[in-house]
mmCIF file of C-alpha atoms in Angstrom:
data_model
loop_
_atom_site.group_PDB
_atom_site.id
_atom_site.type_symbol
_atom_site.label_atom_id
_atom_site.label_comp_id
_atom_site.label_asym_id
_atom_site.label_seq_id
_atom_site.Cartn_x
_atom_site.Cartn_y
_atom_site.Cartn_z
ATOM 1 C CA UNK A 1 -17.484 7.208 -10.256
ATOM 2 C CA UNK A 2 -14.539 5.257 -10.039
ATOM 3 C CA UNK A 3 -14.747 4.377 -5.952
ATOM 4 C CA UNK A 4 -17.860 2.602 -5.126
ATOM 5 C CA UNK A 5 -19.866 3.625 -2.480
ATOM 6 C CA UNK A 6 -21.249 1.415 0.753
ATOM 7 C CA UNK A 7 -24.610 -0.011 0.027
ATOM 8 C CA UNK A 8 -26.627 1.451 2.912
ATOM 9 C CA UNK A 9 -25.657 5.156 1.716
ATOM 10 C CA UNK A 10 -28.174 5.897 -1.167
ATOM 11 C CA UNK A 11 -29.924 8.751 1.005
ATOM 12 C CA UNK A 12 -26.642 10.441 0.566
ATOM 13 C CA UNK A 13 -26.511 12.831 -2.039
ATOM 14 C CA UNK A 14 -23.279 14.430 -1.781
ATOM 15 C CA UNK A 15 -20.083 12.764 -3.234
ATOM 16 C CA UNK A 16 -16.467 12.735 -1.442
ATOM 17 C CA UNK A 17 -14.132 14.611 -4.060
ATOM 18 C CA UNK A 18 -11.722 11.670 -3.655
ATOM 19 C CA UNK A 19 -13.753 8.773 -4.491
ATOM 20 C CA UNK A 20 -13.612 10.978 -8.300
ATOM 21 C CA UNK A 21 -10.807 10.125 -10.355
ATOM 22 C CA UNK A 22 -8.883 13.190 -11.254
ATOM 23 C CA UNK A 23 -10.095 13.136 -14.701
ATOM 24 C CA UNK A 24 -13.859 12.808 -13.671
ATOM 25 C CA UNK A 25 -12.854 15.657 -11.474
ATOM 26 C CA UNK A 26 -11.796 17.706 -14.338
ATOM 27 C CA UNK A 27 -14.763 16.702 -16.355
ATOM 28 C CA UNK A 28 -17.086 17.636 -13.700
ATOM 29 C CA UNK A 29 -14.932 20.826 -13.605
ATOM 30 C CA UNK A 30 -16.006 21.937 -16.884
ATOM 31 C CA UNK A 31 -19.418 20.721 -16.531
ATOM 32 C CA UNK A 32 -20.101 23.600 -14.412
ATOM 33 C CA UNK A 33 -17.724 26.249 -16.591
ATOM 34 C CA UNK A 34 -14.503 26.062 -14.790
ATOM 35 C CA UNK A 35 -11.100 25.571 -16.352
ATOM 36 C CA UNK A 36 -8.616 22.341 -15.477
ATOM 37 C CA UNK A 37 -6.441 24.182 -13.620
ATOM 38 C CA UNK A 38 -8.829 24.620 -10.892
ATOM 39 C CA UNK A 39 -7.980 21.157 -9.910
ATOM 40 C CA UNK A 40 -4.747 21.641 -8.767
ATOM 41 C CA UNK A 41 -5.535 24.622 -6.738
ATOM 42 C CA UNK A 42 -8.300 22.406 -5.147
ATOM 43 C CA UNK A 43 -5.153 19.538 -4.456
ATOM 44 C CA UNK A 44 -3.273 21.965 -3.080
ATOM 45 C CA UNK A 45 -5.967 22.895 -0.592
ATOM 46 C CA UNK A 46 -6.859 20.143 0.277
ATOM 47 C CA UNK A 47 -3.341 18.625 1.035
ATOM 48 C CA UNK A 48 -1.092 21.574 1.897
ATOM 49 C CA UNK A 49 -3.139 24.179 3.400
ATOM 50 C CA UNK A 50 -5.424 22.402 5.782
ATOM 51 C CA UNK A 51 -9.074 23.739 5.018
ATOM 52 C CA UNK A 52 -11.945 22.075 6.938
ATOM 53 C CA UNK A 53 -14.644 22.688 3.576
ATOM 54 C CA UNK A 54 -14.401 24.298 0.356
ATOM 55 C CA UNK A 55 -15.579 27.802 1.978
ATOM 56 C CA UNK A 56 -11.940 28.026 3.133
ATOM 57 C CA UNK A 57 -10.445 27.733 -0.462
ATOM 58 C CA UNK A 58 -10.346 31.145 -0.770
ATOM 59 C CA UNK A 59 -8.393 31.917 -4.002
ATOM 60 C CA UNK A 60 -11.216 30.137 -6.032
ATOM 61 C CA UNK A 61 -14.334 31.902 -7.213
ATOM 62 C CA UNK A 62 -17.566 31.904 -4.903
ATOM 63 C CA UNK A 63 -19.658 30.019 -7.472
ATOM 64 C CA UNK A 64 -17.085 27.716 -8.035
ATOM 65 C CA UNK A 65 -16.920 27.006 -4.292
ATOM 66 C CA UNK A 66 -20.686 26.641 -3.752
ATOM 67 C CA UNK A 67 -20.867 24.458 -6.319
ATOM 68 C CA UNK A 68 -18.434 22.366 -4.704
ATOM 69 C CA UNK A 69 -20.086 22.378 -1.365
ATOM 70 C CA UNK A 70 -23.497 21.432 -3.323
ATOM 71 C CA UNK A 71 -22.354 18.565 -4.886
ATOM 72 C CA UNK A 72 -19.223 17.001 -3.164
ATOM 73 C CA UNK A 73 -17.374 16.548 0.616
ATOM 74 C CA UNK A 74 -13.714 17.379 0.935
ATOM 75 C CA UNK A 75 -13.637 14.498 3.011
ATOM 76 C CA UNK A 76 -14.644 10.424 2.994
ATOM 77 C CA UNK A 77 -15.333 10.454 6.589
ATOM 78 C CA UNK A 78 -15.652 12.554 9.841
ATOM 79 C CA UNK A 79 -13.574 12.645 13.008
ATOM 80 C CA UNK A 80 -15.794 10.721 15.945
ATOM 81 C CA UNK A 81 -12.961 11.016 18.215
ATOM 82 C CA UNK A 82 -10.131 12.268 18.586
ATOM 83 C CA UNK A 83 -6.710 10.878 21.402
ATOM 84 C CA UNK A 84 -3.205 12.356 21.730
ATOM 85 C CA UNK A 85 -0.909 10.250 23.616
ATOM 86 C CA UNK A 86 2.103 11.580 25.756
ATOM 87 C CA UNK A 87 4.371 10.910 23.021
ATOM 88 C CA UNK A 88 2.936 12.686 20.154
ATOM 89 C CA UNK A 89 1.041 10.116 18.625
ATOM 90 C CA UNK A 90 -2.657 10.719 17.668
ATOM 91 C CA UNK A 91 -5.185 8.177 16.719
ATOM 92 C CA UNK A 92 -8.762 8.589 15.310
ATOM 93 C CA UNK A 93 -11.435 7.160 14.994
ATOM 94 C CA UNK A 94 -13.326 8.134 11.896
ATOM 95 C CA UNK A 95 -17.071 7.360 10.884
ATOM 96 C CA UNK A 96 -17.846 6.617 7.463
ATOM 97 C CA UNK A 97 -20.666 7.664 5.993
ATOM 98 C CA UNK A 98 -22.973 4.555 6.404
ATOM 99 C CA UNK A 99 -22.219 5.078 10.590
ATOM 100 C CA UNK A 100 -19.616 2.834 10.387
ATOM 101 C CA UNK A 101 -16.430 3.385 12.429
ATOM 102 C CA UNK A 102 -12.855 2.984 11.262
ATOM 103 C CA UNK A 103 -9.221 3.762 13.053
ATOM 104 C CA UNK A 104 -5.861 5.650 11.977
ATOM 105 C CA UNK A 105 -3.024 6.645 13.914
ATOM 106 C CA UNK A 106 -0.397 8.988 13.070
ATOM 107 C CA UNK A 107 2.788 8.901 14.653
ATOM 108 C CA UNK A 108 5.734 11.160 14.872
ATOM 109 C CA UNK A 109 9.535 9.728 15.371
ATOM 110 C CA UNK A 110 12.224 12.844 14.651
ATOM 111 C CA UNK A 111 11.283 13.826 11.353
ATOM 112 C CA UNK A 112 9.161 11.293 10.072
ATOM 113 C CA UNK A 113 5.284 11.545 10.335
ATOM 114 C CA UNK A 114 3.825 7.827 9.307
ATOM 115 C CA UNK A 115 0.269 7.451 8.989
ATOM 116 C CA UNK A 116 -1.120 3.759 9.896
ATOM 117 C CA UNK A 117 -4.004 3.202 8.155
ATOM 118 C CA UNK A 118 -6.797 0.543 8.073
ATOM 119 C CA UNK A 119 -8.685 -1.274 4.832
ATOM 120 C CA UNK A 120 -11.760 -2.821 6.358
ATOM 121 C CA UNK A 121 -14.134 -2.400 9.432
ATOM 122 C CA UNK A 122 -13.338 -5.252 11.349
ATOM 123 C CA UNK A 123 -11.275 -8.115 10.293
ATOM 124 C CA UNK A 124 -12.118 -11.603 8.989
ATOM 125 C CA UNK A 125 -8.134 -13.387 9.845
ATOM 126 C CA UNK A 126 -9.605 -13.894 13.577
ATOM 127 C CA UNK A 127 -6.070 -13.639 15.072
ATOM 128 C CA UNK A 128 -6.676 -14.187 18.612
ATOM 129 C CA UNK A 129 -5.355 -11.587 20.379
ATOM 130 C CA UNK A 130 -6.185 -8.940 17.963
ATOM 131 C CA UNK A 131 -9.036 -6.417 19.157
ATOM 132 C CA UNK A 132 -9.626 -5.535 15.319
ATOM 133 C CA UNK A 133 -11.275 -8.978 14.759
ATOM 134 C CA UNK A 134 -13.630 -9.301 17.771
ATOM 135 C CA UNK A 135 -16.636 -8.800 15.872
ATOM 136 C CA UNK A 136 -15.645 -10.290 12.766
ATOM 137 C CA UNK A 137 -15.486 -7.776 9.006
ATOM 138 C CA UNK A 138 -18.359 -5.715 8.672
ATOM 139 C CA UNK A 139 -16.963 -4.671 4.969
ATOM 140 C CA UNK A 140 -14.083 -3.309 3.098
ATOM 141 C CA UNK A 141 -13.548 0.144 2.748
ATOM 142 C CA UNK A 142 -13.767 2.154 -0.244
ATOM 143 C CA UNK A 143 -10.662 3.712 -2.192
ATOM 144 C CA UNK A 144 -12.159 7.512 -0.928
ATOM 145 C CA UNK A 145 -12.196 6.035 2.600
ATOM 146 C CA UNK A 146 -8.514 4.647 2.744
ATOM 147 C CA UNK A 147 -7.212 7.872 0.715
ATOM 148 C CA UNK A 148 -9.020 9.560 3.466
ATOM 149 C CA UNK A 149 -7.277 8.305 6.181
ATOM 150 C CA UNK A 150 -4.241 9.965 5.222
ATOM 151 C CA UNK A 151 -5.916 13.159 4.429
ATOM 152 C CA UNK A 152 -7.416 13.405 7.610
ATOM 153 C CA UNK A 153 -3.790 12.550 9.382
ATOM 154 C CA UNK A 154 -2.974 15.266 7.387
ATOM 155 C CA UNK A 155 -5.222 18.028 8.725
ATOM 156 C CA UNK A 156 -3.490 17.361 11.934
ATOM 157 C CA UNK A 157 0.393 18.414 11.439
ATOM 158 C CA UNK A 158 1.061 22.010 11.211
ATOM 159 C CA UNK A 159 1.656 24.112 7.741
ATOM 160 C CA UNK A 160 4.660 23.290 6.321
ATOM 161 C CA UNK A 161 4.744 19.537 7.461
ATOM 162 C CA UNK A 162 3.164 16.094 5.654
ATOM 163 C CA UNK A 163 2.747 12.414 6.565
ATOM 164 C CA UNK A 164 6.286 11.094 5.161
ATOM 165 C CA UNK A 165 5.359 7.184 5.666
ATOM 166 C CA UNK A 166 2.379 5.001 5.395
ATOM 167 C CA UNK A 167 2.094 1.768 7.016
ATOM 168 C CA UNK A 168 -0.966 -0.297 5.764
ATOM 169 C CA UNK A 169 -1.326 -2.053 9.289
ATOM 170 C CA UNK A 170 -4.531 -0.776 10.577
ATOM 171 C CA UNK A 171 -7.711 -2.671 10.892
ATOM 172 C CA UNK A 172 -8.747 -5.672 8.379
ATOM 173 C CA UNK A 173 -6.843 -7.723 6.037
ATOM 174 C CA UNK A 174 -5.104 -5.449 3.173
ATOM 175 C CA UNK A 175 -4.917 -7.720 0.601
ATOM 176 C CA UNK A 176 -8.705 -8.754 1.043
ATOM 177 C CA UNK A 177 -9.336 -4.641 -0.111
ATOM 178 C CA UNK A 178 -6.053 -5.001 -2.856
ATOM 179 C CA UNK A 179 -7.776 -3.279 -5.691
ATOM 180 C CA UNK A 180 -9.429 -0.339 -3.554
ATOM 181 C CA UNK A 181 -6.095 -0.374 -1.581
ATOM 182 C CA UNK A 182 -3.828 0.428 -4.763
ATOM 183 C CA UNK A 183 -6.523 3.369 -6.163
ATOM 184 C CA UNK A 184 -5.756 4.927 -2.610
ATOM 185 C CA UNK A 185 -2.421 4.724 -2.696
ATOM 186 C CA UNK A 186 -1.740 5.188 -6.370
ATOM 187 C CA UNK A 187 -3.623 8.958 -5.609
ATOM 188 C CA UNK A 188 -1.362 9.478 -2.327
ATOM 189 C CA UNK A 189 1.885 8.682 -4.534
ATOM 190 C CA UNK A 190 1.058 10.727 -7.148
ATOM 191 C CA UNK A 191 3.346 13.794 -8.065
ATOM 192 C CA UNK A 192 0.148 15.426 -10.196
ATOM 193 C CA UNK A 193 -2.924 14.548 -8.368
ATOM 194 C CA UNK A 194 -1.943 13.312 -4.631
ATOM 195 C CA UNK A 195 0.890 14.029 -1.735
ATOM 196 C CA UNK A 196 3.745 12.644 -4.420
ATOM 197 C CA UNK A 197 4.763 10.159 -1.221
ATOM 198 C CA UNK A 198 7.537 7.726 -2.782
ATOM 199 C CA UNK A 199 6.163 4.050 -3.518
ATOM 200 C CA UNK A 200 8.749 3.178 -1.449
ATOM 201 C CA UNK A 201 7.495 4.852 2.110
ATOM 202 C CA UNK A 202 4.551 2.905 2.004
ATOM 203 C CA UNK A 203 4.471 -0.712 3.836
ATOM 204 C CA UNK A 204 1.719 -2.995 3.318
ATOM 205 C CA UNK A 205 1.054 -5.237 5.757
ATOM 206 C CA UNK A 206 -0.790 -9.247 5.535
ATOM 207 C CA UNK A 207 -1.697 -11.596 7.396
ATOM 208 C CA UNK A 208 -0.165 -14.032 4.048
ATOM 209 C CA UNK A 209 -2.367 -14.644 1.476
ATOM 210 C CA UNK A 210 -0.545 -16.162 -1.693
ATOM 211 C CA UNK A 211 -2.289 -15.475 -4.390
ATOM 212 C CA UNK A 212 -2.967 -11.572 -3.431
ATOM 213 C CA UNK A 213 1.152 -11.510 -2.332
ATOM 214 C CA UNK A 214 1.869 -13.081 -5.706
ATOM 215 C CA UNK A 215 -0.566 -10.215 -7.193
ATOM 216 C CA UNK A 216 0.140 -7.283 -5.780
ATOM 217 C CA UNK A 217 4.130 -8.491 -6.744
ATOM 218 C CA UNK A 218 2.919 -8.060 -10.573
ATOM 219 C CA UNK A 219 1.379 -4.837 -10.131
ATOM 220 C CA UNK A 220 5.035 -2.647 -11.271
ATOM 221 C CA UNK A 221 4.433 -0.622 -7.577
ATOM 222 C CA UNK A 222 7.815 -0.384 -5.407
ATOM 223 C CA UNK A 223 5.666 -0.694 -2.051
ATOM 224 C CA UNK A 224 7.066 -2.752 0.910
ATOM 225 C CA UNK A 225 5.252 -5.809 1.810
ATOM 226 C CA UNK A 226 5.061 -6.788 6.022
ATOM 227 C CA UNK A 227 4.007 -10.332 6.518
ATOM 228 C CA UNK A 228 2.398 -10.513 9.977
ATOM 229 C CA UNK A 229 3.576 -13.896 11.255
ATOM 230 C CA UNK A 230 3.617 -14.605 14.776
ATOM 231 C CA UNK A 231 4.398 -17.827 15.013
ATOM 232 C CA UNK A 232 7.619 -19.574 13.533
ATOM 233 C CA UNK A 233 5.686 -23.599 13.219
ATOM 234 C CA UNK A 234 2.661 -24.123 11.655
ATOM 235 C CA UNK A 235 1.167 -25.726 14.916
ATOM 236 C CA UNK A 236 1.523 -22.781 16.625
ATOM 237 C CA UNK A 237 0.633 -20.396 13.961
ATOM 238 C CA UNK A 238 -2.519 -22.375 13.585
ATOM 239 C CA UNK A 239 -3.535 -21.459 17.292
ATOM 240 C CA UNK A 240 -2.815 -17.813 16.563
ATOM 241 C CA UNK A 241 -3.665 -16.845 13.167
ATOM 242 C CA UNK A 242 -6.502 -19.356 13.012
ATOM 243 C CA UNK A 243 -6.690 -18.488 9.011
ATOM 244 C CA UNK A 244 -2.988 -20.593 9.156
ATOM 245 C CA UNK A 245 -5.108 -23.583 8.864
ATOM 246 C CA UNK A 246 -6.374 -23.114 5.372
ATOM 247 C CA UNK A 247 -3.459 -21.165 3.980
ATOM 248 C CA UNK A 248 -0.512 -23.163 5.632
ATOM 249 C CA UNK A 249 3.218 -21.634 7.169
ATOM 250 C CA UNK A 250 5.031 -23.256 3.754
ATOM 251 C CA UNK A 251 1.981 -21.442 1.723
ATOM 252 C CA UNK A 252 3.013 -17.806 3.179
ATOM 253 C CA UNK A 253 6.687 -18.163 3.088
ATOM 254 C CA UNK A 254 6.802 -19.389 -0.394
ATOM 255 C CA UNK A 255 4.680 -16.386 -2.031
ATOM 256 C CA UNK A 256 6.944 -14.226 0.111
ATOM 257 C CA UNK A 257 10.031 -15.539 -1.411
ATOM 258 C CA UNK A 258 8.678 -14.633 -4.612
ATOM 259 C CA UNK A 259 7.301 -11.188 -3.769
ATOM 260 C CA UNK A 260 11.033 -10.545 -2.897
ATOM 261 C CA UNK A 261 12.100 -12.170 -6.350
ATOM 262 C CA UNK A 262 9.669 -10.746 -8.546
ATOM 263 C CA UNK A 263 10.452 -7.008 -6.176
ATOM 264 C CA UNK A 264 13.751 -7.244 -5.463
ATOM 265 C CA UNK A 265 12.392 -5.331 -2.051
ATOM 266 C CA UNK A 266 13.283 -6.929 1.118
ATOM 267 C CA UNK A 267 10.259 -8.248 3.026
ATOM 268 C CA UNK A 268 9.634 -7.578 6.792
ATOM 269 C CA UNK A 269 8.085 -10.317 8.906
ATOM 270 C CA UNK A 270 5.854 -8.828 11.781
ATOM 271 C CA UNK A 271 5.926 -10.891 15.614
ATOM 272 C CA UNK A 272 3.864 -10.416 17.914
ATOM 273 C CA UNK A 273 5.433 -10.976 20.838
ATOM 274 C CA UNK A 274 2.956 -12.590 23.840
ATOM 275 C CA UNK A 275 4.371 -13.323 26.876
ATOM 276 C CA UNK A 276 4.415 -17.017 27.855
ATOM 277 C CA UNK A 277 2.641 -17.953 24.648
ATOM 278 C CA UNK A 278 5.768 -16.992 21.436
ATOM 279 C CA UNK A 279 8.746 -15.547 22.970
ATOM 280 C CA UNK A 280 10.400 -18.530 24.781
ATOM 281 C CA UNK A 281 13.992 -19.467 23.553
ATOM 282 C CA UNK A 282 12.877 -22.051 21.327
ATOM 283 C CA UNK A 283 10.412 -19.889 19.254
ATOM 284 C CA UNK A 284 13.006 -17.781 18.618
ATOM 285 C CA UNK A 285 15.449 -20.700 17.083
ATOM 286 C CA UNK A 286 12.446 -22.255 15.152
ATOM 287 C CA UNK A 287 11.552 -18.331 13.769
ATOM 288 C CA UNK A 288 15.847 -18.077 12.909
ATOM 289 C CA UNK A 289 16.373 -21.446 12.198
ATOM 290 C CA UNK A 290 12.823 -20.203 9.382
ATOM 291 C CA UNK A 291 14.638 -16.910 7.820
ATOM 292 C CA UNK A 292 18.270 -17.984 7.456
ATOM 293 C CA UNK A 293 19.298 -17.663 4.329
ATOM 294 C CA UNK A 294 15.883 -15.377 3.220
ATOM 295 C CA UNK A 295 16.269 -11.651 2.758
ATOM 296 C CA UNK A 296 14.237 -10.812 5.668
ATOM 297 C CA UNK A 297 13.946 -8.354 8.644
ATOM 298 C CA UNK A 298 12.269 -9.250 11.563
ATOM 299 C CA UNK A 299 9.706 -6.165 13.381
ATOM 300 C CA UNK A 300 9.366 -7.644 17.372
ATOM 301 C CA UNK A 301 6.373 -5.895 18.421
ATOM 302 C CA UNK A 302 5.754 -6.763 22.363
ATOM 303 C CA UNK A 303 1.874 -7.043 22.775
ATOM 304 C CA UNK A 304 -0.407 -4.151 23.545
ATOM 305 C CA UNK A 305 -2.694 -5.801 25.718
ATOM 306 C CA UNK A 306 -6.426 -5.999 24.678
ATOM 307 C CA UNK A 307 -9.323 -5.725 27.886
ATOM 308 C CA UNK A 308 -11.221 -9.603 27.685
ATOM 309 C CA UNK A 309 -7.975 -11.506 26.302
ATOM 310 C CA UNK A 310 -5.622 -13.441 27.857
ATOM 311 C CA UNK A 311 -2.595 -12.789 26.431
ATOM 312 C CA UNK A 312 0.269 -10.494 27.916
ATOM 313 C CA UNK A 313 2.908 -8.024 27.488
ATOM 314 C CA UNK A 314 6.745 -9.809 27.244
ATOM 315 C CA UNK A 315 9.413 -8.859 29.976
ATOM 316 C CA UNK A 316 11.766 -6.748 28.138
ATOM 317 C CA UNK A 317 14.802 -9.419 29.100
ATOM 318 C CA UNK A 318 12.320 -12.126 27.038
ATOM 319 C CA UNK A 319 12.315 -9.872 24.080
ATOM 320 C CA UNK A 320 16.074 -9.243 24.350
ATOM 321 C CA UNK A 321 16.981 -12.734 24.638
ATOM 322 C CA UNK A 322 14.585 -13.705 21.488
ATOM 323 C CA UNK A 323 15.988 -10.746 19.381
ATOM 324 C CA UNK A 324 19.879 -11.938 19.958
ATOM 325 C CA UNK A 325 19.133 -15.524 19.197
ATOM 326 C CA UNK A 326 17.291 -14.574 16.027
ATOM 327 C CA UNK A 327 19.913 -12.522 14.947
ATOM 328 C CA UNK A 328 22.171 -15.151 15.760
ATOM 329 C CA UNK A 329 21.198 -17.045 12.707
ATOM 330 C CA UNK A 330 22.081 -13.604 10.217
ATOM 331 C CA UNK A 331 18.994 -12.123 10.066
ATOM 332 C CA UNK A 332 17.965 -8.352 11.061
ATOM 333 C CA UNK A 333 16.275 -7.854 13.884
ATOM 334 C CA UNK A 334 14.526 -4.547 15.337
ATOM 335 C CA UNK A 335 11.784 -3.983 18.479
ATOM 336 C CA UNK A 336 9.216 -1.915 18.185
ATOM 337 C CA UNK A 337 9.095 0.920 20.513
ATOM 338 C CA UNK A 338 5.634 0.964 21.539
ATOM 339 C CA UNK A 339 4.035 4.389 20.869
ATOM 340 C CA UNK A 340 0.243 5.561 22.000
ATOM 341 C CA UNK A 341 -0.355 2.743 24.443
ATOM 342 C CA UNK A 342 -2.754 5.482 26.776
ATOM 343 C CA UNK A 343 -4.567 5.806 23.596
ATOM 344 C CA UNK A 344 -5.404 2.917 22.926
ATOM 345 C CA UNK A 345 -3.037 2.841 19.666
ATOM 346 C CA UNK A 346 -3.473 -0.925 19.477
ATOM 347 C CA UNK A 347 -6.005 -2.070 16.226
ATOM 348 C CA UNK A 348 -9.427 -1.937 16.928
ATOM 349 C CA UNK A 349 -8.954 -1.218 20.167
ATOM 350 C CA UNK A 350 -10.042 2.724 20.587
ATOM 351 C CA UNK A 351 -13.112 1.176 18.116
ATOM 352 C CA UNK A 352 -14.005 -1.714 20.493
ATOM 353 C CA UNK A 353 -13.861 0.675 23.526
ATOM 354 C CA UNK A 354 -16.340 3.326 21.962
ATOM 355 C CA UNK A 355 -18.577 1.381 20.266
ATOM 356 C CA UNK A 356 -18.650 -0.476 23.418
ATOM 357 C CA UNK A 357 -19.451 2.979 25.651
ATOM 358 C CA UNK A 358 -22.026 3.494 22.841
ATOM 359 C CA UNK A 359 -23.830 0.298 23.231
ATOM 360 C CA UNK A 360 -23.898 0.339 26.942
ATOM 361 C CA UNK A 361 -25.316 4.469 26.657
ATOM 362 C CA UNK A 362 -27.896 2.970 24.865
ATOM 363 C CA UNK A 363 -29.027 0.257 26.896
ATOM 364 C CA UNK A 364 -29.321 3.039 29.656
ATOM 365 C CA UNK A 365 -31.420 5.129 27.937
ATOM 366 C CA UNK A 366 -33.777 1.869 27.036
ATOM 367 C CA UNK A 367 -34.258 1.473 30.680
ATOM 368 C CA UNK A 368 -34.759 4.596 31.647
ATOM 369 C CA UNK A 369 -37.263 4.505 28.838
#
């Protein structure tokens, strides 16, 4: 198998289809006396027509389809929970097959349908006010678990709609997962063996680590890379990306500069905005006064407060005033509208609150016991 699976799952027999690559698919596929083809009546099961097991693939032969359900799981992980917001947007929380829990979110803006998806359990950056990172990484996910984040977002929208965009902002650090990350997405890009998404709908987001920016720039893919800065000095980087201090501002922003060389693709630079703490006036001419000159767009994102931390939401006026002086120095500026916030849409925050119900169930029942 090309995907490895967790360590703690060897009482699991069954396989998920997508941690096969499509020729060890086919292979297996003739193993048991079935023609190619059948693959791509499988795909387009599995990614057009919604089915929740094989059983449902109905245009396939009965043997065929019990020998599927013997030997392999449509799908990476289960839904544990599901939240719709008012807005549209829906976020899961999936368990893996070792019990482990993981988020997505899929969000809907006019046409467009973008799946966020996460690359690790946890997160090892330790950004401060970031709910994924509480506990620390747990591990990385497997290529079949990514890939199945999309699936599952998938299952969701209604026949004769697909996820159009995938943002690679979920929980954990992508580039720490970079060579399970690119088997996922090289199957959801496909035009033979995936959803045939463009390279070029799909963001990947990093907290800025060189070597794997400088990496993933040599790997001939035209995917977007989103830095997630926060902090236009090093000093106060340091105090909010905590990782800063071994990496360095100067580190990030040069490996950037020659993602967009090597690329040609502009990058975004993700802000979180915290009120009192990054958004004054002067942040906003040291974060200009940082991308003039750069090919660079700026993604504001005012804070999603997280229960236990200090930090706070921006007044809107702050966030105006900080995009128009950035701008002010030629760069592109946007805000993020903030979708899902009833949901807890944040990262690792609809994790953190049921793992958190969980413990505290169980504590009760030791009690009682």
């Amino acid at each position: 198998m090309s995907d490895g699976e967790p360590t703690d799952t060897a009482t699991i027999q069954k396989r998920p289809l997508f941690g096969a690559t499509a020729d060890e698919a086919r292979a297996w596929l003739a193993a048991v006396g079935h023609k190619p083809y059948r693959l791509k009546q499988i795909h387009q099961w599995a990614f057009h027509r919604r089915p929740k097991s094989f059983a449902d693939m109905t245009d396939l032969p009965l043997d065929l389809r019990n020998k599927l359900d013997a030997e392999w799981d449509l799908f990476a992980t289960r839904v544990a929970y599901r939240g719709v917001a008012d807005d549209g947007t829906d976020k899961l929380l999936l368990r893996c097959r070792d019990g482990r829990n993981v988020e997505c979110v899929l969000m809907a803006d006019g046409p467009r349908r973008t799946v966020c998806v996460s690359t690790q359990v946890g997160c090892a950056m330790g950004c401060v006010f970031c709910a994924s990172g509480l506990k620390g990484v747990e591990r990385s996910l497997t290529a079949a678990e990514t890939f199945d984040q999309v699936l599952q977002a998938q299952q969701l929208l209604p026949p004769g709609e697909s996820v159009t965009h995938i943002v690679v902002m979920g929980m954990g650090e992508s580039l720490a997962n970079l060579d399970n990350l690119l088997v996922a997405l090289d199957r959801v890009c496909s035009p033979d063996d995936g959803l045939g998404m463009s390279q070029r709908r799909v963001t990947i987001s990093t907290v800025g680590l060189p070597a794997k920016i400088r990496k993933l720039a040599e790997q001939d893919r035209q995917y977007r890379l989103a830095v997630s800065l926060h902090a236009p000095t090093e000093e106060l980087r340091d105090q909010l990306v905590p990782v800063n201090e071994k990496i360095g501002l100067t580190a990030v922003m040069e490996a950037a500069d020659d993602y967009f060389r090597a690329t040609g693709r502009r990058v975004t630079y993700e802000y979180v905005m915290l009120g009192g703490v990054n958004d004054r006036p002067r942040h906003a001419t040291a974060l200009g006064r940082l991308l003039k000159g750069r090919k660079a767009h700026v993604n504001l994102i005012p804070y999603n407060p997280v229960a236990g931390l200090p930090f706070v939401r921006p007044e809107p006026e702050d966030v105006r005033r900080f995009q128009a002086t950035v701008q002010d120095f030629g760069v592109a500026v946007t805000v993020r509208r903030t979708k899902g916030r009833a949901i807890d849409a944040a990262c690792g925050q609809l994790r953190r609150r049921y793992e958190s119900a969980a413990e505290g169930a169980a504590a009760v029942v030791a009690i009682d016991s």
